[in-house]
CSV table of C-alpha atoms and ligand atoms in Angstrom, one decimal:
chain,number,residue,atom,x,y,z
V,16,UNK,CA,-20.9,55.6,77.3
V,17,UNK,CA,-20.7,56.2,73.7
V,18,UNK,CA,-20.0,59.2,72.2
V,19,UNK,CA,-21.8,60.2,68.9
V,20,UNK,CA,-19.8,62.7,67.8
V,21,UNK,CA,-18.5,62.7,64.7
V,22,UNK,CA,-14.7,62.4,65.2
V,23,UNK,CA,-12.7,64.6,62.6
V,24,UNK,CA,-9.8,63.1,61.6
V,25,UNK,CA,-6.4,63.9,63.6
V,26,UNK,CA,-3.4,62.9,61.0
V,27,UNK,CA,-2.8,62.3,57.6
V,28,UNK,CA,-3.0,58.7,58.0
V,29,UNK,CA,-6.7,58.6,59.1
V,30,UNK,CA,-7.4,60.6,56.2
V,31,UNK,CA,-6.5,57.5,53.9
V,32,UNK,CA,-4.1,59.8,51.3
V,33,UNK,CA,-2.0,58.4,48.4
V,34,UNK,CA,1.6,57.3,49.5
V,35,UNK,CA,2.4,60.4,47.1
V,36,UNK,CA,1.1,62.6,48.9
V,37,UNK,CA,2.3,61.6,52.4
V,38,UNK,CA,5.7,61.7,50.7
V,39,UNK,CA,5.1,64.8,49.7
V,40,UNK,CA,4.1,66.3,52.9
V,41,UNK,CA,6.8,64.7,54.5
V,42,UNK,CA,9.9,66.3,52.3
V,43,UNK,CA,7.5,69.4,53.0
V,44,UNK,CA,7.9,69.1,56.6
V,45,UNK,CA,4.1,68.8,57.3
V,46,UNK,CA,3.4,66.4,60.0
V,47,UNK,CA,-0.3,67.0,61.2
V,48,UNK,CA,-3.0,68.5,59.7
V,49,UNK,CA,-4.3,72.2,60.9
V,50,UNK,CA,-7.8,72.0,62.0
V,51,UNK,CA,-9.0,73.6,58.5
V,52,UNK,CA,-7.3,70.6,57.1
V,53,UNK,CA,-9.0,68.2,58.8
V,54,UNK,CA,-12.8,69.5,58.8
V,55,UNK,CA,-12.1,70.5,54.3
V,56,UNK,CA,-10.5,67.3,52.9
V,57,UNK,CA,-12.3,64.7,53.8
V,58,UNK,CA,-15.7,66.6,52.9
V,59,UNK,CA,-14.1,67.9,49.7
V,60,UNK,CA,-12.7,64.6,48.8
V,61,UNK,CA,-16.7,63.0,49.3
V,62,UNK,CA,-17.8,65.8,46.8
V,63,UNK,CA,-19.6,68.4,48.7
V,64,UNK,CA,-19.2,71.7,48.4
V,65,UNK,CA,-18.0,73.8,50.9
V,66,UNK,CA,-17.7,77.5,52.3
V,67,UNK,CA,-14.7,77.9,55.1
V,68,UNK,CA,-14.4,80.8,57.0
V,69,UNK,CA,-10.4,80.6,57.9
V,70,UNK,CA,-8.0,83.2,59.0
V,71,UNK,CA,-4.7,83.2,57.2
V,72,UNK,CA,-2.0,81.2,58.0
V,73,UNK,CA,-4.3,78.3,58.8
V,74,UNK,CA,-3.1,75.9,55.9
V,75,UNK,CA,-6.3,76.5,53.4
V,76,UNK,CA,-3.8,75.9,50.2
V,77,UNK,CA,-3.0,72.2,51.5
V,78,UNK,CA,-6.5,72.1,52.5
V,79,UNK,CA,-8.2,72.1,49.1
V,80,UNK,CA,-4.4,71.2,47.5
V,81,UNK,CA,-4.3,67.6,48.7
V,82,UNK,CA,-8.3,66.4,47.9
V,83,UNK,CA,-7.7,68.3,44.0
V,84,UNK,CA,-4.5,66.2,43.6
V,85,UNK,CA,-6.1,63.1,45.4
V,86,UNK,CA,-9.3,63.1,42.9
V,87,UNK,CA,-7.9,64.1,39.7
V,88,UNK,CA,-8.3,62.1,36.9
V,89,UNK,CA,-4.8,61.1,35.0
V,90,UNK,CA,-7.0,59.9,32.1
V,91,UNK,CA,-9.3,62.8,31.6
V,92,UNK,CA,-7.6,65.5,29.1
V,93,UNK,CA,-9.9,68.3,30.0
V,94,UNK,CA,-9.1,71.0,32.8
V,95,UNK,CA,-10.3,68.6,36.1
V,96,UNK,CA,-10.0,71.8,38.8
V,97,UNK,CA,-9.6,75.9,38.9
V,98,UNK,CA,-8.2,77.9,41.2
V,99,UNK,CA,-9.2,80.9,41.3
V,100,UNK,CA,-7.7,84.1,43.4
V,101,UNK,CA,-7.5,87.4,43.3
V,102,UNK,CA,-3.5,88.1,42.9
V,103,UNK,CA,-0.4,86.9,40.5
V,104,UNK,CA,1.6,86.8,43.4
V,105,UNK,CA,-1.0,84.6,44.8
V,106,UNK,CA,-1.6,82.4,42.0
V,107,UNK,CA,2.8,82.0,41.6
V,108,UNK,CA,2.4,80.8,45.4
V,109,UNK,CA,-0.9,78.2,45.3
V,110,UNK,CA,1.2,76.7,42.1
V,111,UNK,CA,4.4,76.1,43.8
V,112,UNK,CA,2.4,74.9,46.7
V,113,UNK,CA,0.6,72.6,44.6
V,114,UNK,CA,3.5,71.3,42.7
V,115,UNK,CA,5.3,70.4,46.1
V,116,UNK,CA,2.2,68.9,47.0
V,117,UNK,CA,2.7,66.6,43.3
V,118,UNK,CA,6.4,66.4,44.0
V,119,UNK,CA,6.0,62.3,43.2
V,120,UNK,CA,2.8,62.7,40.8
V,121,UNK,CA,5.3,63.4,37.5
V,122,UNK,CA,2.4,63.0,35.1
V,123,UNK,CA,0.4,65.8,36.9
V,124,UNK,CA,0.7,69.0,35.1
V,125,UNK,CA,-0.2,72.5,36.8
V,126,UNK,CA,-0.6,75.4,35.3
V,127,UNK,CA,-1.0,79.4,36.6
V,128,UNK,CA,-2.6,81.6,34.0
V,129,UNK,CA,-1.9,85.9,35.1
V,130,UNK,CA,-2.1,89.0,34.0
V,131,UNK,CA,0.8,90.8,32.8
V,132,UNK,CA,2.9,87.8,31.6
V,133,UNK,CA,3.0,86.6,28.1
V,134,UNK,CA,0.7,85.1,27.0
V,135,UNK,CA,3.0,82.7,24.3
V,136,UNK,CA,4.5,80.8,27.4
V,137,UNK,CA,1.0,79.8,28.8
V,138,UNK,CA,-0.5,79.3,25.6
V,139,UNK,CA,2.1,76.3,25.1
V,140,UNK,CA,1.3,75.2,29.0
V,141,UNK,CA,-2.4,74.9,27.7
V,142,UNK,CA,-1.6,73.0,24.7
V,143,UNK,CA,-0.1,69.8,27.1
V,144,UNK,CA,-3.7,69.5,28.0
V,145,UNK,CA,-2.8,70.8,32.3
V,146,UNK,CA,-5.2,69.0,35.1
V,147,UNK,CA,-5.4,71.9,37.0
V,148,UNK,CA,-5.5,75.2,36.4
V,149,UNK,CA,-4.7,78.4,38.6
V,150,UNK,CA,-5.6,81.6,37.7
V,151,UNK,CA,-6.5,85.1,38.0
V,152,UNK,CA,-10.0,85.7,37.1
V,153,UNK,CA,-9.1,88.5,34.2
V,154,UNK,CA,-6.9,86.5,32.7
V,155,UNK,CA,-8.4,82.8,32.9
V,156,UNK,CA,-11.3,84.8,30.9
V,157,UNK,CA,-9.3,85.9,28.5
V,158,UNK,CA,-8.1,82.0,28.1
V,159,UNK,CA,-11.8,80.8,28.0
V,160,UNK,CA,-12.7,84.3,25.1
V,161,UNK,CA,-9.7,82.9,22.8
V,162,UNK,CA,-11.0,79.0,23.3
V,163,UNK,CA,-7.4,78.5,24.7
V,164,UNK,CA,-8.9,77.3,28.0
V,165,UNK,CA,-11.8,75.3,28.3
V,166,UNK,CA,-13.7,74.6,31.5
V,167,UNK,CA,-16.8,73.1,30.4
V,168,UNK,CA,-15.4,70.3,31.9
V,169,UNK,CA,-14.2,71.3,35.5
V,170,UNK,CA,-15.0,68.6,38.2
V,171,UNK,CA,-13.9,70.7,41.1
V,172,UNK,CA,-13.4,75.2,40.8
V,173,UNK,CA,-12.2,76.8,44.4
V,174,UNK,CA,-12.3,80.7,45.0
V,175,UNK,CA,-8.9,81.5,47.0
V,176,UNK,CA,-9.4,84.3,49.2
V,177,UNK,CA,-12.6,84.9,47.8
V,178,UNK,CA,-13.8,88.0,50.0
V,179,UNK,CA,-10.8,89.9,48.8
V,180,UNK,CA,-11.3,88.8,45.0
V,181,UNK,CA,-14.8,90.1,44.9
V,182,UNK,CA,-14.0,93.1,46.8
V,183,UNK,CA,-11.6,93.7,44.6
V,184,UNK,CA,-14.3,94.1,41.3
V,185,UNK,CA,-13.8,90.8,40.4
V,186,UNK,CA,-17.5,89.9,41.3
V,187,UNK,CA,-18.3,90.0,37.5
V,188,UNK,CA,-15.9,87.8,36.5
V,189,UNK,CA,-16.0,85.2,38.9
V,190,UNK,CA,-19.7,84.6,37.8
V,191,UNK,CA,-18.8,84.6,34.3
V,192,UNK,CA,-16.2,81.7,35.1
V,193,UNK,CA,-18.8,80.0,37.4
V,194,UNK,CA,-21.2,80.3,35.0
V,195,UNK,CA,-19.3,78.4,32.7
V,196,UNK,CA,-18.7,75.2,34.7
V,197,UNK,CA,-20.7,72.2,34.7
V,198,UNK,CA,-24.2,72.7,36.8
V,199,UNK,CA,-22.7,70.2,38.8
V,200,UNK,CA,-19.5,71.1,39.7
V,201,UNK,CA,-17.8,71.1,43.4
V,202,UNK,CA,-17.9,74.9,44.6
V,203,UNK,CA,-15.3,75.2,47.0
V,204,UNK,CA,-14.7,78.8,48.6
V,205,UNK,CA,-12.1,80.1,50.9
V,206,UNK,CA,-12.7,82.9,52.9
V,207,UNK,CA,-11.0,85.2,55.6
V,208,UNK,CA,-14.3,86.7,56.5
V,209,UNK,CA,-18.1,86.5,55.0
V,210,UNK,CA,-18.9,89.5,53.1
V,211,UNK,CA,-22.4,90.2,51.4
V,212,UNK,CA,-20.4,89.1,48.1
V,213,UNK,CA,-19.0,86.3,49.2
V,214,UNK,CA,-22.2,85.1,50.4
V,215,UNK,CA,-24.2,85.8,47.0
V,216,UNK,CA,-22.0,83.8,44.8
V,217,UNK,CA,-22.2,81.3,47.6
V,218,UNK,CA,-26.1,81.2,47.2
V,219,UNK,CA,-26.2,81.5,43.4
V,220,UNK,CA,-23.4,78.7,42.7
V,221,UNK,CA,-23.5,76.3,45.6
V,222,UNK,CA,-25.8,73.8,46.3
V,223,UNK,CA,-26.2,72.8,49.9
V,224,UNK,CA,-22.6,73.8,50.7
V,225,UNK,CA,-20.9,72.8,54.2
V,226,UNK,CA,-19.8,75.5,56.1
V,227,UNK,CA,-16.9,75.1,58.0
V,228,UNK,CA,-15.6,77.7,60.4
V,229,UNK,CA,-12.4,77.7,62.0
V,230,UNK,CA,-11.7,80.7,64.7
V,231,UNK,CA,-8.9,82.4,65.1
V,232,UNK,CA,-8.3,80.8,68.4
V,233,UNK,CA,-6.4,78.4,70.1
V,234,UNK,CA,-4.0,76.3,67.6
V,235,UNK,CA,-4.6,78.9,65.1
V,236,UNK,CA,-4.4,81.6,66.7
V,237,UNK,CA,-1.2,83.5,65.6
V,238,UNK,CA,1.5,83.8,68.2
V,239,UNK,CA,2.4,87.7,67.7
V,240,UNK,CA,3.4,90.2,70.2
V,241,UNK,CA,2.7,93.6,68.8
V,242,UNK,CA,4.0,96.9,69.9
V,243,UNK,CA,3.8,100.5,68.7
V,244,UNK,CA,6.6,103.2,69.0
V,245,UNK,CA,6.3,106.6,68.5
V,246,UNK,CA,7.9,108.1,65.2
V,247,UNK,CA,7.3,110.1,62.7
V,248,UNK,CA,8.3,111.4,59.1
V,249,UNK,CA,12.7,110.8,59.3
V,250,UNK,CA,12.4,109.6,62.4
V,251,UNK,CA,11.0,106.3,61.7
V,252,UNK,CA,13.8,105.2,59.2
V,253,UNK,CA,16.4,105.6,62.1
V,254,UNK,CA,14.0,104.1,64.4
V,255,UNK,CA,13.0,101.1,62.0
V,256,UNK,CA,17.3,100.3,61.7
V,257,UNK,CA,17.9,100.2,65.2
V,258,UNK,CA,14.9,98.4,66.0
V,259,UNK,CA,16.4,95.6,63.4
V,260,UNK,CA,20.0,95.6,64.6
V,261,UNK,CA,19.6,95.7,68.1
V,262,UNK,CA,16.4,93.1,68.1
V,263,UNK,CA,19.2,90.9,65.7
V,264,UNK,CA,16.2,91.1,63.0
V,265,UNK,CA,17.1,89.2,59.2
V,266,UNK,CA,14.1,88.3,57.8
V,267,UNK,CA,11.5,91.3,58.4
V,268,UNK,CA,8.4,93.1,55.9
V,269,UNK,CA,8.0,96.6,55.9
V,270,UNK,CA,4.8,97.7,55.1
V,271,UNK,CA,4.2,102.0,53.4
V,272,UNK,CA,0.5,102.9,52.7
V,273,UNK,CA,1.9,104.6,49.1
V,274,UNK,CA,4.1,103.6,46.3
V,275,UNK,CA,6.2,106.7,46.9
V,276,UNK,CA,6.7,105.9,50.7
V,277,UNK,CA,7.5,102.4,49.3
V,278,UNK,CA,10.1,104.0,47.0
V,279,UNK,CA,11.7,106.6,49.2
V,280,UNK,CA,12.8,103.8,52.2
V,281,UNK,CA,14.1,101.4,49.8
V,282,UNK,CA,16.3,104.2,48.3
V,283,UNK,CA,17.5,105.2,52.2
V,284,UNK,CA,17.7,101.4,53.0
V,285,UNK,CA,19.9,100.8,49.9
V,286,UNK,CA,22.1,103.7,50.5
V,287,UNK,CA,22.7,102.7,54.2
V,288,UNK,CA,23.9,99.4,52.6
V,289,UNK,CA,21.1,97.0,53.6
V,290,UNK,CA,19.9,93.7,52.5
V,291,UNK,CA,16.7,95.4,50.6
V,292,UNK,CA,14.1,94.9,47.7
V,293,UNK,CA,10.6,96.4,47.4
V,294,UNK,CA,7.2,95.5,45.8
V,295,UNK,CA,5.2,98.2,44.4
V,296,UNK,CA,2.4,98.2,42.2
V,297,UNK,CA,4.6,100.2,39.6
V,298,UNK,CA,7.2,97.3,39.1
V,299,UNK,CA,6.7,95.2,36.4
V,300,UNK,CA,5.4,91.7,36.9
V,301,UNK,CA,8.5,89.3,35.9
V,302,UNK,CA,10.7,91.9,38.2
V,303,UNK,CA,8.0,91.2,40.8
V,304,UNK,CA,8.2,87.9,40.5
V,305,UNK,CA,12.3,87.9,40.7
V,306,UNK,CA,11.5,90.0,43.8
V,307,UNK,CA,9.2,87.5,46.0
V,308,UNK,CA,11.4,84.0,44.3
V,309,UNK,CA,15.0,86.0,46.0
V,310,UNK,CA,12.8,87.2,49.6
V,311,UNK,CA,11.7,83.4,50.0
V,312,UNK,CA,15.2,81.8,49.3
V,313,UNK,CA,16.5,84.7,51.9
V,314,UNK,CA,18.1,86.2,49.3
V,315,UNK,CA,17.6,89.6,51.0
V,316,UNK,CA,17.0,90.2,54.0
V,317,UNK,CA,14.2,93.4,54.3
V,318,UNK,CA,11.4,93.5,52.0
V,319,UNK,CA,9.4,96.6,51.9
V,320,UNK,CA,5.9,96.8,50.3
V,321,UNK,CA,2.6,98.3,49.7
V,322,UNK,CA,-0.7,96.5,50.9
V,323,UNK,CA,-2.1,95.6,47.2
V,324,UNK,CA,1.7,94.1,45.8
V,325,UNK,CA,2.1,92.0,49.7
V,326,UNK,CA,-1.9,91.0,49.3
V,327,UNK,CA,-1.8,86.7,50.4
V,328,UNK,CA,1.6,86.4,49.7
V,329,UNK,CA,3.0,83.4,52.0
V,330,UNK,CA,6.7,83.8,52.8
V,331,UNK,CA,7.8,81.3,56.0
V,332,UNK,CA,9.9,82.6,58.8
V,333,UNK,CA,9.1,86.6,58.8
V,334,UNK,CA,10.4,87.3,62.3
V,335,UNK,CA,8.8,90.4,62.3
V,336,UNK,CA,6.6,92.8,60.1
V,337,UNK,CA,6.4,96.7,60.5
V,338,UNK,CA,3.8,99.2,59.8
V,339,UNK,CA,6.2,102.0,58.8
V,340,UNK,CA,2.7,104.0,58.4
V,341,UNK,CA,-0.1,102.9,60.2
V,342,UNK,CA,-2.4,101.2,58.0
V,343,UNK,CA,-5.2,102.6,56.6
V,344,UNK,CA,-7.6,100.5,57.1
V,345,UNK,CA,-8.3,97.6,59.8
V,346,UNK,CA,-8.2,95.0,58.1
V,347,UNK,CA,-4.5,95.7,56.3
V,348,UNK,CA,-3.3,95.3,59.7
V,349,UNK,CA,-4.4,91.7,60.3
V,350,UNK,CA,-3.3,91.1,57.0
V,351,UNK,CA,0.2,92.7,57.3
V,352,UNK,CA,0.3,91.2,60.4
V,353,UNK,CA,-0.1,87.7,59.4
V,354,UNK,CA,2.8,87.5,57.8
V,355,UNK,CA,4.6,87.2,60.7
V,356,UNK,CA,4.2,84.4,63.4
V,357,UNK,CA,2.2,82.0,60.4
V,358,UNK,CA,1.8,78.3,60.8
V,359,UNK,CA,2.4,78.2,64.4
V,360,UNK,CA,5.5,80.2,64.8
V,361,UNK,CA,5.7,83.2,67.4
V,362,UNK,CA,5.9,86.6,65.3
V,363,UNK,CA,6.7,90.4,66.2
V,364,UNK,CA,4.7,93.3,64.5
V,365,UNK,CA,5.6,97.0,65.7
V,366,UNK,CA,3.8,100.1,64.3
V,367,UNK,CA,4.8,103.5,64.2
V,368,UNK,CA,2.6,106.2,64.5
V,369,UNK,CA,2.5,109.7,64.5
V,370,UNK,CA,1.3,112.0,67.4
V,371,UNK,CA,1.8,115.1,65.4
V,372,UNK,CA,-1.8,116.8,64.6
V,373,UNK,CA,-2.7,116.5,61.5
V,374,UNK,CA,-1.5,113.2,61.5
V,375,UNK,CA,-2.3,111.9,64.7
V,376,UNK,CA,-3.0,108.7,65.0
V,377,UNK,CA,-4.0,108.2,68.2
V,378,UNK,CA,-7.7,107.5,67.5
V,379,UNK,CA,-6.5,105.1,64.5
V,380,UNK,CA,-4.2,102.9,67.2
V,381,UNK,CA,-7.6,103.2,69.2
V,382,UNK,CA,-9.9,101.7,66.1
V,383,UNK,CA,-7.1,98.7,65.4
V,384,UNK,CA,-6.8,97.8,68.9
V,385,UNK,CA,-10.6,97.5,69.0
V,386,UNK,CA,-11.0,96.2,65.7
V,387,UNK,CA,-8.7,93.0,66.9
V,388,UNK,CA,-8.9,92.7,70.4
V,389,UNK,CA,-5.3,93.1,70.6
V,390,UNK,CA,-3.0,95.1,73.1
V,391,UNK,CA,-0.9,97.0,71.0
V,392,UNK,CA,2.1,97.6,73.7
V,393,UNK,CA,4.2,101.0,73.6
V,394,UNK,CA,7.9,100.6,73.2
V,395,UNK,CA,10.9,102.8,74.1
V,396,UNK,CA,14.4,102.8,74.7
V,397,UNK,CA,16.0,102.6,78.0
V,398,UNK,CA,19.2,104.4,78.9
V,399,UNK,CA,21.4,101.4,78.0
V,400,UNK,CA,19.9,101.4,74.3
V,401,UNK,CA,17.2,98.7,74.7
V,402,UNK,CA,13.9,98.5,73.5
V,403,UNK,CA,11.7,98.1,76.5
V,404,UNK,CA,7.7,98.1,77.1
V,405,UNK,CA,7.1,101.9,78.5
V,406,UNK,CA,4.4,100.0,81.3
V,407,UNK,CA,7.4,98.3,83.3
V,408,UNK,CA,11.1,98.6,81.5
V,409,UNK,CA,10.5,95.0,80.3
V,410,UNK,CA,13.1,94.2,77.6
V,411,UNK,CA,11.2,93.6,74.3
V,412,UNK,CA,14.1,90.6,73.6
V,413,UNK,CA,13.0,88.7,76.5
V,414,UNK,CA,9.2,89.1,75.5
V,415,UNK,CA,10.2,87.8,72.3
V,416,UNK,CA,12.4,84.7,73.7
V,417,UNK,CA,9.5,83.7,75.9
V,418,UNK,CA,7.1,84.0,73.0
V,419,UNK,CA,4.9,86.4,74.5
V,420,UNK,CA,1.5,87.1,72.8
V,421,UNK,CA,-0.6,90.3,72.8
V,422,UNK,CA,-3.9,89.4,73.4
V,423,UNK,CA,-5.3,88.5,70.1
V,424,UNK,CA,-8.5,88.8,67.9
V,425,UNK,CA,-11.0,86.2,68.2
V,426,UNK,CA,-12.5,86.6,64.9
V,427,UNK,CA,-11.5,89.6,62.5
V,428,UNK,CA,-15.0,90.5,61.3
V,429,UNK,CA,-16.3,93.3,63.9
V,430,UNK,CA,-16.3,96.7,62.0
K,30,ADP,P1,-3.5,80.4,54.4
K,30,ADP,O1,-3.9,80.2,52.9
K,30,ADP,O2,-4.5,79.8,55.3
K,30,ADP,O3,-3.2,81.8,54.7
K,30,ADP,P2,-1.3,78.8,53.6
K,30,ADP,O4,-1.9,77.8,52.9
K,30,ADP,O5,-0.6,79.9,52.8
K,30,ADP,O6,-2.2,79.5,54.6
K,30,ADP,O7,-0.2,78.2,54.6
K,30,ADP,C1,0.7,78.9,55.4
K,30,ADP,C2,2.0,78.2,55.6
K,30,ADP,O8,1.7,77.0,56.5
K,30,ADP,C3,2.6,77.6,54.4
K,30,ADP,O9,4.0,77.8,54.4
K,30,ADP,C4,2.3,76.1,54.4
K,30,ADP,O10,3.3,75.4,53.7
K,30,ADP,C5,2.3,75.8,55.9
K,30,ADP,N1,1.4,74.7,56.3
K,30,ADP,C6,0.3,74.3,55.7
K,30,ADP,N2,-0.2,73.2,56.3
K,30,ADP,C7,0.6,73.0,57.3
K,30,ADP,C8,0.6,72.0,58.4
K,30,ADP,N3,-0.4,71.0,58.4
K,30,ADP,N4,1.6,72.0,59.3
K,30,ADP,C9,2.6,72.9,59.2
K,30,ADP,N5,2.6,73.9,58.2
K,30,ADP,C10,1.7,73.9,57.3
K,31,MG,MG1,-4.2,81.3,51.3
């Protein structure tokens, strides 16, 4: 029988890459392709433009990384592709990303245009004529105001994380940029989830865009046992300490919903003697910078943050994140969550919350466990000083070695 499916490619090979590129991926330790991979470059490398609906941790800077580097033109001295996204610490990340992805393309030159840096050092970066471009919206306008930056030319403009950007007031801004772009140019949007925004510019910039939806299931679904512990106020710092040394934790995020709650635990981690940092809205952006460069090298070992300074930062190998207050909203906790057990690997998130009236947070636990389709297991200690599951004494160690998973969301778009 024949089958008339269209078969989506399975490696990098059948995708027909340059030799750079597989080199690349190879000293980068990527093998196979993610599904998002496979569906976005070979429809971004024909030219169409495209709308994926992706949950983090899926592989979507690869995915529209290796079809920009794969089409650019080394001739052309105009900006060939933007990037846009909503954060510096984003727009540091999709650079490094893409420059591992040119690790053997010398003459390609990238450039990340932010907020909050000087502007002297990327003025010089624009005046070597860059191929690609990556930027927050604010500040790429700025560029485009002074004539520093000209796009008039762009073959290829992606929106990063592009629900988040326009939630974030940057609806404006993104138009203004798409607005200056060729008619013709390849829209390529990247999504976690579909908002009315998202699908606006969608409608007003793209023309008959591929949509390409990958669920947060099987393959991608991210392997991460989560638990909650009761703990308030004090409490919690003791209880987030022993949790780390006994569970042999070096690599772990600590997520506060405030700057001050952010500022207070660092200080009581510090004084303890621990390997700590923290990133806060309040701390300038080179610090900031120092900050996420030392965490990824493993520099130190507990990083402690707010939701808007950790928003779509990558760091490999978190074993496990904590809510030190339960999150405020529902989808902070898939996003603080998907730091940990990324690309495959099994991940641990626990969550304290309070049962103290007025801060009970019973009914929030009840809204998060809904809102994800996750069990969200209670843990104790046992008399021995072991963190077990309350239900049946089961050591939360072995849980962890056989990679148990909570139940996890299907899709993280049900209000
Ligand atoms: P997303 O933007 O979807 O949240 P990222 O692009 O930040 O995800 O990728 C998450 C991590 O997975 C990164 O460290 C990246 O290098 C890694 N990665 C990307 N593609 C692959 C792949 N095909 N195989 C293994 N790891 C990958
Ligand atoms: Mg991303």
């Amino acid at each position: 029988m024949m089958d008339t499916t269209v078969k989506e490619p399975m490696t990098f090979e059948e995708l027909g890459l340059s030799e750079a590129t597989h080199k690349a991926l190879a000293k980068m330790g990527i093998t196979q392709p993610t599904e998002v991979q496979r569906k976005t470059i070979p429809l971004m490398m024909d030219g169409y433009d495209i709308i994926a609906k992706a949950p983090t941790g899926t592989g979507k800077t690869c995915a529209f990384g290796i079809p920009l580097l794969e089409c650019l033109d080394m001739g052309c001295r105009d900006i060939q592709a933007v990037v846009v996204c909503p954060t510096r610490e984003l727009c540091v990340q999709i650079t490094q990303e893409l420059r591992d992805l040119a690790a053997y393309r010398q003459e390609v030159r990238i450039v990340s245009l932010y907020g909050g840096m000087p502007m002297g050092k990327q003025l010089d970066a624009l005046k070597k004529k860059p191929h690609i471009v990556v930027a927050t919206p604010g500040r790429l306008l700025d560029h485009m105001k002074r004539g520093t930056a000209y796009i008039g030319n762009v073959y290829t403009a992606v929106l990063d994380e592009a629900d988040e950007m326009l939630k974030m007031g940057f609806i404006k801004d993104v138009r203004r940029i798409l607005g200056e772009t060729p008619a013709d140019t390849q829209v390529v949007m990247f999504s976690a989830t579909m908002s009315r925004e998202v699908m606006d510019v969608a409608w007003e910039y793209q023309k008959n865009a591929v949509e390409i939806t990958v669920a947060a299931s099987g393959e991608n679904r991210p392997k991460i046992a989560q638990f909650v512990m009761h703990a308030e106020g004090d409490a919690r710092v003791r209880e987030l300490t022993r949790l780390i040394d006994t569970l042999d934790l070096h690599r772990v995020m600590v997520f506060c919903n405030t700057k001050s709650t952010v500022r207070w635990l660092d200080l009581k981690l510090r004084r303890q003697g621990r390997s700590v940092d923290c990133l806060h809205g309040d701390i300038p952006q080179t610090q900031r910078n120092r900050v996420m460069a030392a965490y990824r090298r493993g520099d130190f070992e507990i990083m402690i943050a707010t939701d808007v300074a950790a928003r779509g930062i990558d760091v490999d190998d978190v074993e496990a994140v904590f809510n030190f207050d339960i999150p405020e909203e529902n989808e902070y906790y898939l996003h603080r969550i998907g730091r940990t057990g990324r690309a495959k690997r099994c991940g641990v998130a626990f969550t304290f919350m309070s049962l103290t009236i007025p801060h009970d947070d019973t009914y929030r636990l009840r809204d998060i466990k809904k809102y994800t389709h996750s069990d969200i297991l209670d843990v104790v200690w046992d008399e021995e000083g072991n963190a077990v599951l309350k239900e049946d004494g089961t050591r939360i160690t072995t849980l962890i070695e056989n990679g148990v998973q909570s139940r996890v969301y299907e899709e993280g778009e049900n209000e």
